[in-house]
Amino acid sequence: MSSRPWMRILASETPEAWLQAAAGQLELLVLDHAHCERKAASTALSLMYRYPELDDLQHYMSRLAREELRHYEQVLTLLRARGWQFRKLKPSRYAAGLHALVRAGEPGRLLDSLIAGAVIEARSCERFAALAPRLDDELSDYYQRLCVAEARHFEQYLELAAKYDRAGELDSRLQALRAGEAELIATPDERFRFHSGLPIAA
């Protein structure tokens, strides 16, 4: 994998303040990570149900859902091994804020949904890579391995977006969504989560 491939998609890096907050809240970080993996599987299944006529999308999203569920199981195992209980969490504004940029009508909705998937996976990859040197050996090794998987995911989301880009809008819509995502990452966020923005000082 080339160095920092996610920066071809993302418009910004994770702020140092978030990384410092994450290192001091490992239980919450890993707990929300578990929720993220489950949501990623749910998103893949949702796309399958929404677009049953798209053969390539069906095959990719089926594989993606299975892989994300395996990651979910792995993170649950990490939680259990550390004596941390899986529980409900209120989400941060991140996913809702990004999906608010997705157009409602087709074919724009499909294109934007695929681009949003790529951006989310790229941010996950970027954060795994940035966090790995700051964590204990077990988590560091796991997050480095996950970074490889997330890089594959965002590339495949973009490949699908290019395939189904009927109006030649991929570049312009990627610019719009990556700009919106960067703002969510760079501005204060009331909840610390895996994809949250700047932490608000207590």
Short mmCIF file of C-alpha atoms in Angstrom, two decimals:
data_model
loop_
_atom_site.label_atom_id
_atom_site.label_comp_id
_atom_site.label_asym_id
_atom_site.label_seq_id
_atom_site.Cartn_x
_atom_site.Cartn_y
_atom_site.Cartn_z
CA MET A 1 0.00 0.00 0.00
CA SER A 2 1.36 3.40 -0.94
CA SER A 3 2.01 5.95 1.77
CA ARG A 4 -1.15 7.68 3.04
CA PRO A 5 -3.43 6.81 0.08
CA TRP A 6 -6.43 8.13 2.02
CA MET A 7 -5.24 11.71 1.46
CA ARG A 8 -6.27 11.39 -2.18
CA ILE A 9 -9.83 11.47 -0.83
CA LEU A 10 -9.70 13.42 2.41
CA ALA A 11 -9.29 17.19 2.53
CA SER A 12 -7.70 17.28 6.00
CA GLU A 13 -5.87 15.28 8.61
CA THR A 14 -7.20 14.46 12.06
CA PRO A 15 -6.41 17.30 14.50
CA GLU A 16 -3.85 16.61 17.21
CA ALA A 17 -6.44 17.50 19.87
CA TRP A 18 -8.64 14.58 18.79
CA LEU A 19 -5.71 12.15 18.84
CA GLN A 20 -4.78 13.22 22.35
CA ALA A 21 -8.37 12.83 23.50
CA ALA A 22 -8.58 9.37 21.92
CA ALA A 23 -5.45 8.12 23.68
CA GLY A 24 -7.02 9.07 27.00
CA GLN A 25 -10.41 7.46 26.32
CA LEU A 26 -9.58 4.03 24.97
CA GLU A 27 -12.68 2.27 26.26
CA LEU A 28 -14.98 4.80 24.60
CA LEU A 29 -12.85 4.77 21.44
CA VAL A 30 -12.99 0.98 21.06
CA LEU A 31 -16.66 0.84 22.04
CA ASP A 32 -17.62 3.34 19.36
CA HIS A 33 -15.35 1.57 16.89
CA ALA A 34 -17.49 -1.55 17.41
CA HIS A 35 -20.59 0.47 16.62
CA CYS A 36 -18.89 1.83 13.48
CA GLU A 37 -18.15 -1.66 12.18
CA ARG A 38 -21.74 -2.74 12.74
CA LYS A 39 -23.03 0.40 11.01
CA ALA A 40 -20.70 -0.18 8.06
CA ALA A 41 -22.22 -3.63 7.57
CA SER A 42 -25.71 -2.15 7.84
CA THR A 43 -24.87 0.49 5.23
CA ALA A 44 -23.67 -2.17 2.79
CA LEU A 45 -26.87 -4.17 3.25
CA SER A 46 -28.98 -1.04 2.84
CA LEU A 47 -27.34 -0.33 -0.52
CA MET A 48 -28.00 -3.91 -1.61
CA TYR A 49 -31.70 -3.57 -0.83
CA ARG A 50 -31.97 -0.13 -2.41
CA TYR A 51 -30.31 -1.09 -5.72
CA PRO A 52 -31.05 -4.78 -6.42
CA GLU A 53 -30.63 -4.25 -10.18
CA LEU A 54 -26.93 -3.26 -9.92
CA ASP A 55 -25.02 -6.52 -10.19
CA ASP A 56 -21.53 -5.24 -9.36
CA LEU A 57 -22.85 -3.34 -6.35
CA GLN A 58 -24.64 -6.48 -5.10
CA HIS A 59 -21.48 -8.58 -5.22
CA TYR A 60 -19.25 -5.99 -3.60
CA MET A 61 -21.66 -4.96 -0.85
CA SER A 62 -22.34 -8.57 0.07
CA ARG A 63 -18.63 -9.19 0.58
CA LEU A 64 -18.22 -5.89 2.39
CA ALA A 65 -21.05 -6.60 4.83
CA ARG A 66 -19.49 -9.95 5.75
CA GLU A 67 -16.07 -8.40 6.28
CA GLU A 68 -17.42 -5.54 8.38
CA LEU A 69 -19.31 -8.03 10.57
CA ARG A 70 -16.10 -10.00 11.08
CA HIS A 71 -14.42 -6.77 12.18
CA TYR A 72 -17.34 -6.10 14.51
CA GLU A 73 -16.87 -9.54 16.10
CA GLN A 74 -13.14 -8.90 16.47
CA VAL A 75 -13.71 -5.58 18.23
CA LEU A 76 -16.26 -7.21 20.54
CA THR A 77 -13.56 -9.74 21.45
CA LEU A 78 -11.13 -6.89 22.21
CA LEU A 79 -13.71 -5.23 24.45
CA ARG A 80 -14.42 -8.46 26.31
CA ALA A 81 -10.73 -9.24 26.80
CA ARG A 82 -10.23 -5.87 28.47
CA GLY A 83 -13.27 -6.17 30.69
CA TRP A 84 -15.19 -3.48 28.79
CA GLN A 85 -18.92 -3.92 28.24
CA PHE A 86 -20.51 -3.36 24.86
CA ARG A 87 -23.45 -0.97 25.24
CA LYS A 88 -25.53 1.56 23.37
CA LEU A 89 -23.98 4.90 22.51
CA LYS A 90 -25.49 8.05 21.11
CA PRO A 91 -23.75 8.70 17.79
CA SER A 92 -21.73 11.78 17.00
CA ARG A 93 -22.96 14.19 14.37
CA TYR A 94 -20.49 12.84 11.79
CA ALA A 95 -22.49 10.31 9.78
CA ALA A 96 -25.67 12.37 9.84
CA GLY A 97 -23.75 15.48 8.84
CA LEU A 98 -22.08 13.73 5.92
CA HIS A 99 -25.24 12.03 4.71
CA ALA A 100 -27.07 15.36 4.84
CA LEU A 101 -24.93 16.25 1.81
CA VAL A 102 -26.23 13.26 -0.16
CA ARG A 103 -28.79 14.26 -2.77
CA ALA A 104 -32.29 12.83 -2.43
CA GLY A 105 -33.06 12.15 -6.10
CA GLU A 106 -31.56 9.51 -8.37
CA PRO A 107 -29.06 9.01 -9.88
CA GLY A 108 -27.41 11.59 -7.62
CA ARG A 109 -28.34 9.70 -4.49
CA LEU A 110 -26.49 6.58 -5.58
CA LEU A 111 -23.36 8.46 -6.61
CA ASP A 112 -23.28 10.55 -3.44
CA SER A 113 -23.94 7.52 -1.22
CA LEU A 114 -20.98 5.69 -2.74
CA ILE A 115 -18.73 8.73 -2.38
CA ALA A 116 -19.83 9.17 1.24
CA GLY A 117 -18.95 5.52 1.86
CA ALA A 118 -15.49 6.10 0.38
CA VAL A 119 -14.92 9.20 2.51
CA ILE A 120 -15.99 7.45 5.73
CA GLU A 121 -13.75 4.47 5.03
CA ALA A 122 -10.84 6.79 4.17
CA ARG A 123 -11.29 8.68 7.45
CA SER A 124 -11.34 5.39 9.35
CA CYS A 125 -8.10 4.39 7.64
CA GLU A 126 -6.49 7.75 8.38
CA ARG A 127 -7.42 7.52 12.06
CA PHE A 128 -6.24 3.93 12.42
CA ALA A 129 -2.86 4.95 11.01
CA ALA A 130 -2.61 8.07 13.18
CA LEU A 131 -3.67 6.25 16.34
CA ALA A 132 -1.48 3.16 15.97
CA PRO A 133 1.78 4.71 17.26
CA ARG A 134 -0.02 6.05 20.35
CA LEU A 135 -1.63 2.80 21.51
CA ASP A 136 -0.57 -0.38 23.26
CA ASP A 137 0.93 -3.15 21.15
CA GLU A 138 -2.28 -5.15 20.75
CA LEU A 139 -4.42 -2.25 19.59
CA SER A 140 -1.61 -0.78 17.51
CA ASP A 141 -1.12 -4.03 15.60
CA TYR A 142 -4.85 -4.48 15.08
CA TYR A 143 -5.42 -0.94 13.85
CA GLN A 144 -2.50 -1.19 11.43
CA ARG A 145 -4.04 -4.32 9.95
CA LEU A 146 -7.46 -2.71 9.76
CA CYS A 147 -5.97 0.25 7.93
CA VAL A 148 -5.10 -2.05 5.03
CA ALA A 149 -8.69 -3.32 4.87
CA GLU A 150 -10.18 0.17 5.06
CA ALA A 151 -7.91 1.33 2.22
CA ARG A 152 -9.28 -1.48 0.06
CA HIS A 153 -12.83 -0.50 1.01
CA PHE A 154 -12.56 3.14 0.04
CA GLU A 155 -10.92 2.25 -3.25
CA GLN A 156 -13.76 -0.13 -4.07
CA TYR A 157 -16.42 2.40 -3.12
CA LEU A 158 -14.78 4.86 -5.51
CA GLU A 159 -14.57 2.24 -8.26
CA LEU A 160 -18.31 1.67 -7.95
CA ALA A 161 -18.93 5.43 -7.91
CA ALA A 162 -16.96 5.77 -11.15
CA LYS A 163 -18.85 2.87 -12.72
CA TYR A 164 -22.27 4.35 -11.91
CA ASP A 165 -21.34 7.99 -12.58
CA ARG A 166 -23.78 8.57 -15.44
CA ALA A 167 -23.44 12.35 -15.59
CA GLY A 168 -19.70 12.84 -15.13
CA GLU A 169 -20.15 14.31 -11.65
CA LEU A 170 -17.72 12.17 -9.65
CA ASP A 171 -14.96 14.76 -9.24
CA SER A 172 -17.25 17.64 -8.35
CA ARG A 173 -19.30 15.61 -5.89
CA LEU A 174 -16.18 14.18 -4.27
CA GLN A 175 -14.92 17.72 -3.75
CA ALA A 176 -18.22 18.75 -2.16
CA LEU A 177 -18.42 15.79 0.21
CA ARG A 178 -14.76 15.88 1.20
CA ALA A 179 -15.08 19.60 2.02
CA GLY A 180 -18.14 18.95 4.16
CA GLU A 181 -16.38 16.06 5.91
CA ALA A 182 -13.33 18.20 6.65
CA GLU A 183 -15.54 20.78 8.34
CA LEU A 184 -17.12 18.10 10.54
CA ILE A 185 -13.65 16.94 11.57
CA ALA A 186 -12.23 20.42 12.23
CA THR A 187 -15.04 21.99 14.26
CA PRO A 188 -16.04 21.42 17.92
CA ASP A 189 -18.11 18.33 18.63
CA GLU A 190 -20.03 17.76 21.84
CA ARG A 191 -19.51 13.97 21.83
CA PHE A 192 -16.18 12.19 21.55
CA ARG A 193 -16.51 9.32 19.09
CA PHE A 194 -14.33 7.51 16.57
CA HIS A 195 -15.38 9.93 13.82
CA SER A 196 -16.06 13.00 15.92
CA GLY A 197 -14.69 16.50 15.43
CA LEU A 198 -12.68 18.57 17.83
CA PRO A 199 -13.32 17.60 21.45
CA ILE A 200 -14.89 20.23 23.66
CA ALA A 201 -12.91 20.82 26.85
CA ALA A 202 -14.75 19.74 29.98
#
